[in-house]
Coordinates of C-alpha atoms in Angstrom, one line a residue:
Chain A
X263 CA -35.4 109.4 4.3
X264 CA -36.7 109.0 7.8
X265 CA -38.3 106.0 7.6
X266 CA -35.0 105.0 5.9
X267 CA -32.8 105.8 8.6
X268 CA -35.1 103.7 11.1
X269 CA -34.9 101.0 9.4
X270 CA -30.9 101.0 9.0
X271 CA -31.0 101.5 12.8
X272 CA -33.4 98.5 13.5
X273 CA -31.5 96.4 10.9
X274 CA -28.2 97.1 13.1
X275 CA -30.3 96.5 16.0
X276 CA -31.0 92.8 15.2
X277 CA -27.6 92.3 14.1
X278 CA -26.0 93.2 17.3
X279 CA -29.0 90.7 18.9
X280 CA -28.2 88.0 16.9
X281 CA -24.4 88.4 17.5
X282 CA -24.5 88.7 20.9
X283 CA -27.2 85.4 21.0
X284 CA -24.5 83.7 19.1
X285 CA -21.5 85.2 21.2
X286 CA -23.8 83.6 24.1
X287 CA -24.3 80.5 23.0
X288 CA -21.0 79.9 22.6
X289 CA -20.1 81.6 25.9
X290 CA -21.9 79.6 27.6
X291 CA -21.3 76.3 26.3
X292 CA -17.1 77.4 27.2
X293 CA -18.3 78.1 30.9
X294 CA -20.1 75.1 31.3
X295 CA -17.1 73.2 29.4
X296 CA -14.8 74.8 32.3
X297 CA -17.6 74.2 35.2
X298 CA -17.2 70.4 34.5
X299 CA -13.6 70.0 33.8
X300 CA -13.3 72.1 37.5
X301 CA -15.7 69.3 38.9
X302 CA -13.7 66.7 38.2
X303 CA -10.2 68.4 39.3
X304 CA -12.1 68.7 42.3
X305 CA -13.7 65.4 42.5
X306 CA -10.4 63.5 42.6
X307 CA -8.7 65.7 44.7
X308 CA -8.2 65.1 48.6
X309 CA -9.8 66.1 51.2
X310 CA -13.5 64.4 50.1
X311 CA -16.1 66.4 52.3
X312 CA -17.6 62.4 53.1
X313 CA -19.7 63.6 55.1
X314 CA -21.9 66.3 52.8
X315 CA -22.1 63.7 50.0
X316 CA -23.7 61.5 52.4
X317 CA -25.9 63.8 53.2
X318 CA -26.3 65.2 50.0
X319 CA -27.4 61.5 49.0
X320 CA -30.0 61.3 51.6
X321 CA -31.5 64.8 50.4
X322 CA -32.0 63.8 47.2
X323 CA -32.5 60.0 47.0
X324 CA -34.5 59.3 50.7
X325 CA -36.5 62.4 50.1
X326 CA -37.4 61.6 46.8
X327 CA -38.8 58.2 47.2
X328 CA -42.4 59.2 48.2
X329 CA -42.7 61.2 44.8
X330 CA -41.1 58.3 42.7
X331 CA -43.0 55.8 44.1
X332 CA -46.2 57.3 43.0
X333 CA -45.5 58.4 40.1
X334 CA -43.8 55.2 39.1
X335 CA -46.7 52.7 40.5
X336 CA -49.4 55.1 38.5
X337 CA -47.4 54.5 35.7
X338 CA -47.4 51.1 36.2
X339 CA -50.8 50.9 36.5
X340 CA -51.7 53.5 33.3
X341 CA -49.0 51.5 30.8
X342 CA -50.9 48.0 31.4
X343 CA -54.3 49.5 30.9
X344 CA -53.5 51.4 27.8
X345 CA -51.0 48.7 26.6
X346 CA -54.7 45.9 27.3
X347 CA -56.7 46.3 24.4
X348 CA -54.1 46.4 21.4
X349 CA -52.8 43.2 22.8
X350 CA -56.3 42.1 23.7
X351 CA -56.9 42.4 19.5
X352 CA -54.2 39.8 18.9
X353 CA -55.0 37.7 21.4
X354 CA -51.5 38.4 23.3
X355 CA -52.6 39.4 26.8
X356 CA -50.3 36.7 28.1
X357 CA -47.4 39.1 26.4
X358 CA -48.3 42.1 28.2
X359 CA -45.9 41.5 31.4
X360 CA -42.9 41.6 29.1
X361 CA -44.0 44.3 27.1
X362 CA -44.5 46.3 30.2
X363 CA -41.5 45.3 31.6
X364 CA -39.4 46.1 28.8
X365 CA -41.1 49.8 28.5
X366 CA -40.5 50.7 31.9
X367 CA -36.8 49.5 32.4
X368 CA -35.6 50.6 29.0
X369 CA -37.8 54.0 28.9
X370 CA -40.0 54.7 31.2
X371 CA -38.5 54.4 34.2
X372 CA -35.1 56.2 33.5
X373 CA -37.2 59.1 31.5
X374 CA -39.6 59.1 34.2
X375 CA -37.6 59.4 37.6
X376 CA -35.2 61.7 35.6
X377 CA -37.8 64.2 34.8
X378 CA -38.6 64.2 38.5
X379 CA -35.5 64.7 39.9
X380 CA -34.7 67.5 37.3
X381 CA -38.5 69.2 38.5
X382 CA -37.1 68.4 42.0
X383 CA -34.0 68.3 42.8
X384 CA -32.5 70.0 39.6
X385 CA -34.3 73.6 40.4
X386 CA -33.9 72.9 44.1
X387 CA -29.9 73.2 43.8
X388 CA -30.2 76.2 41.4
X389 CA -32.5 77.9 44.4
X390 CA -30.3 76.9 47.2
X391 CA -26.8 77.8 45.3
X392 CA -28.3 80.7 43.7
X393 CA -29.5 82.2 46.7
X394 CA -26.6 81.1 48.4
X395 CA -24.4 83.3 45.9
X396 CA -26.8 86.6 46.1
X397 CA -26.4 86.4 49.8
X398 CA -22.9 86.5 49.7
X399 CA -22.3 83.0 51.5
X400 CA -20.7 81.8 48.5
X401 CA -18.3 84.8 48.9
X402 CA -18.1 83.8 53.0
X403 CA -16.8 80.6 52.1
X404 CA -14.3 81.8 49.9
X405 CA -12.7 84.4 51.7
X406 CA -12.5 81.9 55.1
X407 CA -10.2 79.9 52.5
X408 CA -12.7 77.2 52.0
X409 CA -13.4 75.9 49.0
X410 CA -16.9 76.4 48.0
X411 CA -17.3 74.4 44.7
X412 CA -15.6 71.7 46.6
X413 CA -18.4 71.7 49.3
X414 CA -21.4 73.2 47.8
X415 CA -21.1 71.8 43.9
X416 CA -18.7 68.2 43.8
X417 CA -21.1 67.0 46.6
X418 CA -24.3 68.0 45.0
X419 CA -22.9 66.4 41.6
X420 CA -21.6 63.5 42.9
X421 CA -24.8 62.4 44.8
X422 CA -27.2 62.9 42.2
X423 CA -25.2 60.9 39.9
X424 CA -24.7 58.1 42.2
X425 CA -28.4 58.2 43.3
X426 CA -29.9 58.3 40.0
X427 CA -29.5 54.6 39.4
X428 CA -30.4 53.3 42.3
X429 CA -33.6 55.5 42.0
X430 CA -34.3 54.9 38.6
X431 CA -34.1 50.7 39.6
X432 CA -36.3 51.5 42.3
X433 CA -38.7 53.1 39.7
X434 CA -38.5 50.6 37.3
X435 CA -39.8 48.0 40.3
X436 CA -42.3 49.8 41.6
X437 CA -43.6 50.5 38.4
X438 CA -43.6 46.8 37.3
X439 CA -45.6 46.1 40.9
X440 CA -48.5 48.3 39.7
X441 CA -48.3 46.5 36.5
X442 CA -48.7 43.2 38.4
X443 CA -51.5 44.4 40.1
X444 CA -53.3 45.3 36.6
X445 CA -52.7 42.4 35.3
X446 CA -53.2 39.7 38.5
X447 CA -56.8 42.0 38.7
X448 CA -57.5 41.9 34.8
X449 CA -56.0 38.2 33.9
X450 CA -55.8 36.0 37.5
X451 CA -51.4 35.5 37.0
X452 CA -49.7 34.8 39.6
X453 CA -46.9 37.1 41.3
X454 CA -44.5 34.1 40.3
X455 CA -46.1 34.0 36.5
X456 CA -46.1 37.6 36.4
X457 CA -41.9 37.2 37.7
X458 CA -41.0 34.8 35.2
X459 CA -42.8 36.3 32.1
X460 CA -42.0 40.0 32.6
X461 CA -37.8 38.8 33.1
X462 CA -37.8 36.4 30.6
X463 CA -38.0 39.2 27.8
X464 CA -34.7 41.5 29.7
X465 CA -31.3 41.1 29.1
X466 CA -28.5 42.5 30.7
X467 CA -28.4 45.5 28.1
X468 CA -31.3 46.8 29.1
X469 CA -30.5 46.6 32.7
X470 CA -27.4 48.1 31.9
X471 CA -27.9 50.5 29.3
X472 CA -30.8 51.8 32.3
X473 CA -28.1 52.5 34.3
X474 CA -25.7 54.0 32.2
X475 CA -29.0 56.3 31.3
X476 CA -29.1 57.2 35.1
X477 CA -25.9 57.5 34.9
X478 CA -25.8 60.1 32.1
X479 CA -29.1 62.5 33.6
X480 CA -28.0 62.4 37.3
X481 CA -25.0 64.0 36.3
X482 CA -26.8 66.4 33.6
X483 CA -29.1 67.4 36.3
X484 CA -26.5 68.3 38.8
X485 CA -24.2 70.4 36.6
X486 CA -27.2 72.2 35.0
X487 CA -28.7 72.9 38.6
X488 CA -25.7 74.0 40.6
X489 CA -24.2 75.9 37.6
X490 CA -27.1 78.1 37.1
X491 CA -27.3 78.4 41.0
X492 CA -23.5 78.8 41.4
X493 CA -23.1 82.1 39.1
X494 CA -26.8 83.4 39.9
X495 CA -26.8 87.1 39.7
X496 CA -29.1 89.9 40.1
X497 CA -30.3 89.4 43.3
X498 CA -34.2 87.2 44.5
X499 CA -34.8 87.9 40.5
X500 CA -31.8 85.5 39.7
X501 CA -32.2 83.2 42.5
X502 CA -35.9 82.1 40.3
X503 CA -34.3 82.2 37.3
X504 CA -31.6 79.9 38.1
X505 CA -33.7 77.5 39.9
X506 CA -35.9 77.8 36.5
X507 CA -33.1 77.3 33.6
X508 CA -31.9 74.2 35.7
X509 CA -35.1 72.5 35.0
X510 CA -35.4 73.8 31.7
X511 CA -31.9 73.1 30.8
X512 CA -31.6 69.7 32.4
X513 CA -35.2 68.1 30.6
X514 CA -34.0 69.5 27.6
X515 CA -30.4 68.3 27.6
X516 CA -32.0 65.0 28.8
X517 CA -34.1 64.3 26.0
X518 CA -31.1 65.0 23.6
X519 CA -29.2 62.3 25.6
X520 CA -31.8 59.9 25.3
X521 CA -32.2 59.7 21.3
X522 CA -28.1 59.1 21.4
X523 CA -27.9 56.6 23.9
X524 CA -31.1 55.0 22.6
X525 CA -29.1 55.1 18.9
X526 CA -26.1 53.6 20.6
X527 CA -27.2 51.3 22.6
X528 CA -29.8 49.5 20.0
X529 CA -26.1 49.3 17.9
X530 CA -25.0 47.0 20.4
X531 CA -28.4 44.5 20.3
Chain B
X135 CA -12.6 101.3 75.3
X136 CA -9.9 103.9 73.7
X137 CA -7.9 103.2 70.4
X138 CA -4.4 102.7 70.4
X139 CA -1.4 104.5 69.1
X140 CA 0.5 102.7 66.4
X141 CA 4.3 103.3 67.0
X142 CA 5.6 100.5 64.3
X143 CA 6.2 100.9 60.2
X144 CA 6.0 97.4 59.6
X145 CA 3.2 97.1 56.3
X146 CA 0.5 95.1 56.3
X147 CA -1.2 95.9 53.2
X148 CA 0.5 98.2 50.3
X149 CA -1.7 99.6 47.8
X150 CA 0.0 101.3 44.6
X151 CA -2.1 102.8 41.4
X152 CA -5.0 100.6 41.9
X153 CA -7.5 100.3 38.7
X154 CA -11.0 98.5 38.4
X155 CA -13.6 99.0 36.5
X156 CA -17.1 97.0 35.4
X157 CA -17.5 97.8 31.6
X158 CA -17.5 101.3 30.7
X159 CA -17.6 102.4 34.8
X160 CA -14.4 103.2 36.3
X161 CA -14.7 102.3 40.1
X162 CA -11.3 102.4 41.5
X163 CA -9.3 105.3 39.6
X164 CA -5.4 104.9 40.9
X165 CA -6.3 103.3 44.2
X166 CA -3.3 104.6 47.0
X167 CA -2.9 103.1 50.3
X168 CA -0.7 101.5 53.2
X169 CA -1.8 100.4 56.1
X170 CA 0.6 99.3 59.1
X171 CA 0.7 96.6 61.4
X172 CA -1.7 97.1 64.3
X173 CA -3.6 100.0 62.5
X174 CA -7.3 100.7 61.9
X175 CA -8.2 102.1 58.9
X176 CA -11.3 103.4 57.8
X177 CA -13.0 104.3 54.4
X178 CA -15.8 106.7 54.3
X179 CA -17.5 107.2 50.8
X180 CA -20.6 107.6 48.8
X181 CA -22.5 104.3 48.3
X182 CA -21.0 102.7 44.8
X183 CA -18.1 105.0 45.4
X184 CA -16.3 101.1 45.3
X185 CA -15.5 101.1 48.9
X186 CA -16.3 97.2 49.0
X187 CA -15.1 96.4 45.5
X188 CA -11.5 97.6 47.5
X189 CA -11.9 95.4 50.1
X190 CA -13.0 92.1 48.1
X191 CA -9.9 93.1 45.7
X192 CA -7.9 92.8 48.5
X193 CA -9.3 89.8 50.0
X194 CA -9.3 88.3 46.2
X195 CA -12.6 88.0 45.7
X196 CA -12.1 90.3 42.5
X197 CA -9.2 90.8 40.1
X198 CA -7.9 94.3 40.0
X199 CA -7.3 95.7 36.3
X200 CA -4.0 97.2 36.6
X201 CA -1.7 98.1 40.0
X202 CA -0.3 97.0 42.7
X203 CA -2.2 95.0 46.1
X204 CA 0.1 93.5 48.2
X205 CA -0.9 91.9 51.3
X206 CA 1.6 90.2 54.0
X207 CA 4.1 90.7 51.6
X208 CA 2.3 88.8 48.7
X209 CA 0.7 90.4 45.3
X210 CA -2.6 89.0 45.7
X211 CA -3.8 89.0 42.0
X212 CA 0.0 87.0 41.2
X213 CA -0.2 84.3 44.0
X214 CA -1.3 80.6 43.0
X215 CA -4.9 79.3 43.9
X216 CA -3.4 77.2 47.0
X217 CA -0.9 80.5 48.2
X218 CA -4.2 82.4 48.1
X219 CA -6.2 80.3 50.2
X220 CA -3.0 80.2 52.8
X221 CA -3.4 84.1 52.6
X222 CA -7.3 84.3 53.0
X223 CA -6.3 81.9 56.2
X224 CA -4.9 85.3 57.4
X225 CA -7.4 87.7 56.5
X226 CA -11.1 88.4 58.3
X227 CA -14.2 89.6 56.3
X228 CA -17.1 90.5 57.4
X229 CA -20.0 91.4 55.2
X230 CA -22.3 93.9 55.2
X231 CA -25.1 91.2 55.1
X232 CA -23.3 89.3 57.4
X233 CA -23.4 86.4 55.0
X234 CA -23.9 83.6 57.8
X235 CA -24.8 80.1 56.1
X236 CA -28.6 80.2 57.1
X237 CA -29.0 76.5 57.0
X238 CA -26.0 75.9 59.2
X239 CA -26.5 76.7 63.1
X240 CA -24.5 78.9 65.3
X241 CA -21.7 76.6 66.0
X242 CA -21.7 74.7 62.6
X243 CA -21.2 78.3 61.0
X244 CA -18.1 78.6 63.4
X245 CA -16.8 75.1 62.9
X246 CA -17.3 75.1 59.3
X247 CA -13.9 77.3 58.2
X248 CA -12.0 75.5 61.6
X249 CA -12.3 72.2 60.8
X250 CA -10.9 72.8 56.9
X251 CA -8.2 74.3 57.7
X252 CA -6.9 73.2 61.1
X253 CA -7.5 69.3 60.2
X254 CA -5.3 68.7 63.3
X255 CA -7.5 70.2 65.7
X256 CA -9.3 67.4 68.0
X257 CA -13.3 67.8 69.0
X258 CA -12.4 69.2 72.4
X259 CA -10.1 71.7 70.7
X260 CA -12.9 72.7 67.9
X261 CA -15.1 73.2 71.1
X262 CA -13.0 75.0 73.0
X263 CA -12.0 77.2 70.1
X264 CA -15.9 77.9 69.1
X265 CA -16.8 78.7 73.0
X266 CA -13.9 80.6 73.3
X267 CA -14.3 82.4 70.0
X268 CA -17.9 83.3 71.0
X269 CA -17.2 84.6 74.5
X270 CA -15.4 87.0 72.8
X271 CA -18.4 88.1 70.9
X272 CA -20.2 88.2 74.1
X273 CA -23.1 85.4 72.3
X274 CA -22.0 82.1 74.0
X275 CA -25.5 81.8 74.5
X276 CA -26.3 81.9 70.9
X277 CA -24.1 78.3 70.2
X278 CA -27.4 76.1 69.2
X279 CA -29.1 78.7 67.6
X280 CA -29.9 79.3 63.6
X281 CA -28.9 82.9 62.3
X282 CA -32.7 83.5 61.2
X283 CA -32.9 83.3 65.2
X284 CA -30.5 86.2 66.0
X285 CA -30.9 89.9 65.6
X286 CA -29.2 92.0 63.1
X287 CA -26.2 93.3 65.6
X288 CA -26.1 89.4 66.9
X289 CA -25.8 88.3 63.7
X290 CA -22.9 90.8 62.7
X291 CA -20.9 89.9 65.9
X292 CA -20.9 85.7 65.1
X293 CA -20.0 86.8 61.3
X294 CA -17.1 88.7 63.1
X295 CA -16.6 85.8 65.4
X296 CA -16.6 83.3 62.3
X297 CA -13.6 85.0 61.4
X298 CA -11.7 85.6 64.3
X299 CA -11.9 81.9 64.8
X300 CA -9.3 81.7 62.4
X301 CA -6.9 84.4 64.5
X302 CA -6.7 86.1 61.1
X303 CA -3.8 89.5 61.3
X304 CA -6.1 91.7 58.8
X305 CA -9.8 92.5 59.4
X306 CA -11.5 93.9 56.4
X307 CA -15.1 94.8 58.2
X308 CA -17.9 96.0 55.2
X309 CA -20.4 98.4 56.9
X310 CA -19.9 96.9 60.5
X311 CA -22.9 99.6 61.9
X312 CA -25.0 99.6 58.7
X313 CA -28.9 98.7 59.7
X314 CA -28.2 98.7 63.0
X315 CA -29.5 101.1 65.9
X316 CA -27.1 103.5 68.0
X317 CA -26.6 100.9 71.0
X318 CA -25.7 98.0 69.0
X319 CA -23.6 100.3 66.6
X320 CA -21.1 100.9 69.6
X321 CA -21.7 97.8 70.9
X322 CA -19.8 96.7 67.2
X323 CA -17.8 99.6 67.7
X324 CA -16.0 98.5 71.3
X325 CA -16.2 95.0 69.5
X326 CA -14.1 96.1 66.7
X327 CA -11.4 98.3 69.1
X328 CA -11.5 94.8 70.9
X329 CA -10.9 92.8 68.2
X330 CA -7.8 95.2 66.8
X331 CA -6.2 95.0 70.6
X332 CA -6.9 91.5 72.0
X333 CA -6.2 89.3 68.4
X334 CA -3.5 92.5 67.3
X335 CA -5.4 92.7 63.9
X336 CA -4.6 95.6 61.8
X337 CA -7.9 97.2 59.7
X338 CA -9.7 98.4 56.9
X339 CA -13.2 99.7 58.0
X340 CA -16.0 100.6 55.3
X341 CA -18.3 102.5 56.9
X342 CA -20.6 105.8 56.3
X343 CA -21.1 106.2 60.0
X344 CA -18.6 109.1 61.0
X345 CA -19.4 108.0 64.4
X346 CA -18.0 104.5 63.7
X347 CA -15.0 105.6 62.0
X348 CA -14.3 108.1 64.8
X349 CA -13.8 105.3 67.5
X350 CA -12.3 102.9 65.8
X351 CA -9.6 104.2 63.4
X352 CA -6.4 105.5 63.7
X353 CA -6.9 107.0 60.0
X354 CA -9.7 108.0 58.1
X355 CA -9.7 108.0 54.3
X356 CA -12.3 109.2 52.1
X357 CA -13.0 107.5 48.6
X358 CA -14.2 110.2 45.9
X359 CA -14.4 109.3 42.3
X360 CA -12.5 105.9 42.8
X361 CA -9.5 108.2 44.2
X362 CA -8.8 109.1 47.8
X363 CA -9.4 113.0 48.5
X364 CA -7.4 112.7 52.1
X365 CA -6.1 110.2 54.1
X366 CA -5.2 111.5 57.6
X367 CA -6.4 111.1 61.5
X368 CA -10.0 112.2 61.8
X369 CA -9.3 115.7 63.2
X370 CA -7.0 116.5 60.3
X371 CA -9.6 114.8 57.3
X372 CA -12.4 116.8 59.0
X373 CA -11.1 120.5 59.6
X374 CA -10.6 119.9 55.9
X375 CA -12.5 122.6 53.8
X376 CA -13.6 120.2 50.9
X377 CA -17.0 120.6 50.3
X378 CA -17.1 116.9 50.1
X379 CA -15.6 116.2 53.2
X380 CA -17.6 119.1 54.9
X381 CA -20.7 117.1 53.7
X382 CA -20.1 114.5 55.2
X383 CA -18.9 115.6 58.7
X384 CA -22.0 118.1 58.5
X385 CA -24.7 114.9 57.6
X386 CA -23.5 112.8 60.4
X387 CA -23.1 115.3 62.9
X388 CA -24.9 118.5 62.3
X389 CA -28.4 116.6 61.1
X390 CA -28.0 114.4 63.7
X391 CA -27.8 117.0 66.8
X392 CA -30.4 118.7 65.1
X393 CA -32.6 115.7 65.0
X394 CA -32.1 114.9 68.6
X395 CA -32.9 119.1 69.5
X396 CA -36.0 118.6 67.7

């Protein structure tokens, strides 16, 4: 009868779980729905705080250069080794600038310097706005009839998504310079050979479909950061748990857009 | 300094039958309360008695559930987003915390509300304003300075100065002497009977400190179970013989000449 009775109560238990996971889910994806359509009220409304974009823009483009650099020229580098020897078993080494160059500017590089910047700049907006909000500056804007979203969220947003392509470009060059120097070390080509081959395989698709990618994740990144940052609660607890779902959120959300706009875009080859 | 008499009936803020709760917890339980033009106003109450959640109703920070908040003649919870912010133009806060933008110096923290809502204002005129705003304070010093630079009473005074830099007509001032020690706590104290005569603000003062409520206010109310138990001048709330009241006068008062016998 007992053990009966417990297990009615643990069966209602994971009832009410599972309904309030779904009433979450759903929760959540209507706040976030709201979060963006506020955004772009915002966006197109005057004034434009100019001047926090721009700087917004320097914090996360200028300072991310040093990591994207590295990471893109070591994956320059590591691509054209590991791409060597199944090319080397055809006899298509001369192939292997194009094949490079197509894997960085269609994949690599967008993936790549949008992992980063979610790692980076994604969890560093859900730190700053969530502390921001436990710390009641948030509030402090609000109440000296500023508008906070305007300054602290449209800004963030809007440089992240304008910065993304210009980084991920940036990426995609830097990585096909470590590829160069692979292949001028492994095979003798010249910079110009190198040039010609690696561009004669890209169209304007791929160049464009790259920054329509950036595009797409900039944008990702900086609603999943400052939304988790913007409605953190709970005090220092919240602040790392913010700055933790933005990354979380944004690589996940970025994967999902890359299989569609992958499917779409090879519809349009 | 000495506080003044108010002699007017003009209302600044009307509250009627105020409600909030969070969930199942009832904060605010029929919420009564005018305050007049020119008048200090202080609330003394237990910690989550929902002495702040009052003040951050009024200042629309939070929706109330049911009642009447009128402020300046406008139902705050009824206005439109853009009447609101006209309103909040009006109205001072300063927070417990202080809530200073800590990556924002002294005299960005100041600018930052002037220069988005007086676009008119020239750079000579946002100077002035700042320098001006800060003399008051008694921190012009402080101008180039980041708030993790300033002590706890320094930073309370530029979060009163960020607002006063407005010239708002309501001050709503969470916990102005909390965390602080007994010179700087009248320091505030002068501050905010300054404040109330020099920019002609009227009041609402959160505060446990009897001390604090003593000097400033005109009227004292005590918040009990998300009701007021008495509103009144603070002779007439304290010769009250509510045990709660009594508590309270007896903790700040009684403890503390104790304290200082010992």
């Amino acid at each position: 009868m007992q053990s009966n009775l417990k297990k009615t109560g643990v069966d209602t238990e994971n009832k009410y779980l599972i309904s309030k996971s779904i009433d979450d889910f759903f929760g959540g994806i209507y706040n976030v729905s709201v979060f963006i359509i506020r955004f772009f009220r915002e966006a197109f409304s005057a004034p434009v705080e100019w001047k926090e974009i721009i700087n917004q823009c320097y914090q996360v483009g200028y300072q991310s250069l040093a990591l994207v650099s590295l990471t893109g020229f070591i994956t320059g580098i590591v691509f054209t080794k590991q791409s060597r020897p199944s090319l080397s078993a055809f006899g298509a080494n001369s192939w292997l600038p194009s094949l490079v160059t197509i894997a960085i500017i269609r994949a690599l590089a967008p993936l790549i310097t949008s992992l980063i910047a979610a790692g980076k700049v994604g969890s560093n907006m859900g730190a700053e706005l969530g502390s921001m909000k436990v710390t009641e500056q948030i509030d402090a804007m609000e109440v000296s009839a500023t508008n906070p979203f305007k300054f602290l969220v449209v800004t963030r947003i809007t440089a992240i998504t304008l910065m993304m392509p210009i980084l991920i470009l940036y990426t995609g060059l830097v990585g096909m310079m470590g590829a160069y120097l692979n292949v001028h070390q492994n095979e003798s080509t010249s910079f110009l050979g190198f040039v010609a081959s690696a561009f004669k395989s890209i169209v304007f698709i791929d160049i464009f479909s790259s920054i329509f990618k950036a595009t797409c994740y900039g944008f990702t990144i900086g609603v999943a950061g400052c939304y988790q940052g913007y409605y953190a609660q709970n005090g220092t607890q919240g602040v790392g748990r913010a700055a933790n779902m933005a990354v979380v959120l944004s690589m996940f959300l970025i994967f999902i857009e890359e299989m569609i706009i992958v499917q779409v875009v090879n519809g349009f080859r | 300094m000495e506080n003044i008499e108010i002699d007017n009936q003009e209302l600044v803020i009307s509250i009627k039958d105020l409600k909030k709760s969070f969930g199942n917890l009832n904060v605010l339980n029929g919420i009564n309360i005018d305050v007049l033009k020119g008048e200090n106003i202080a609330i003394l109450g237990r910690s989550g008695s929902g002495k702040s959640v009052l003040i951050k109703i009024i200042s629309g920070l939070l929706k109330p559930d049911s009642g009447l908040v009128k402020v300046l003649g406008q139902e705050v919870d009824k206005i439109t987003e853009k009447e609101l912010q006209a309103l909040r133009m009006k109205i001072g806060f300063s927070f417990q915390s202080s809530a200073l933008y800590d990556s924002m110096s002294v005299r960005e923290n100041l600018e930052f509300p002037l220069v988005r809502n007086k676009r008119e204002l020239n750079e000579k005129e946002v100077n002035e304003a700042i320098e001006s705003v800060l003399d008051d304070v008694g921190l012009s010093q402080t101008i180039n300075q980041m708030p993790s630079e300033l002590s706890g009473g320094q930073k309370k005074r530029i979060g009163i100065a960020r607002t006063l830099i407005l010239k708002p007509e309501i001050m709503l001032y969470d916990e102005p002497t909390s965390g602080l020690d007994p010179i700087t706590c009248i320091e505030i104290n002068n501050l905010i009977l300054k404040v109330q005569q020099q920019y002609k603000t009227s009041s609402i003062i959160i505060t446990h400190d009897l001390t604090c409520a003593k000097i400033t206010a005109n009227k004292v109310a005590i918040l009990l179970d998300g009701k007021f138990l008495t509103i009144g001048n603070f002779k007439e709330v304290f010769s009250s013989n509510d045990a709660n009241v009594k508590a309270f006068h007896d903790y700040n008062f009684i403890e503390k000449n104790e304290n200082t016998e010992k």
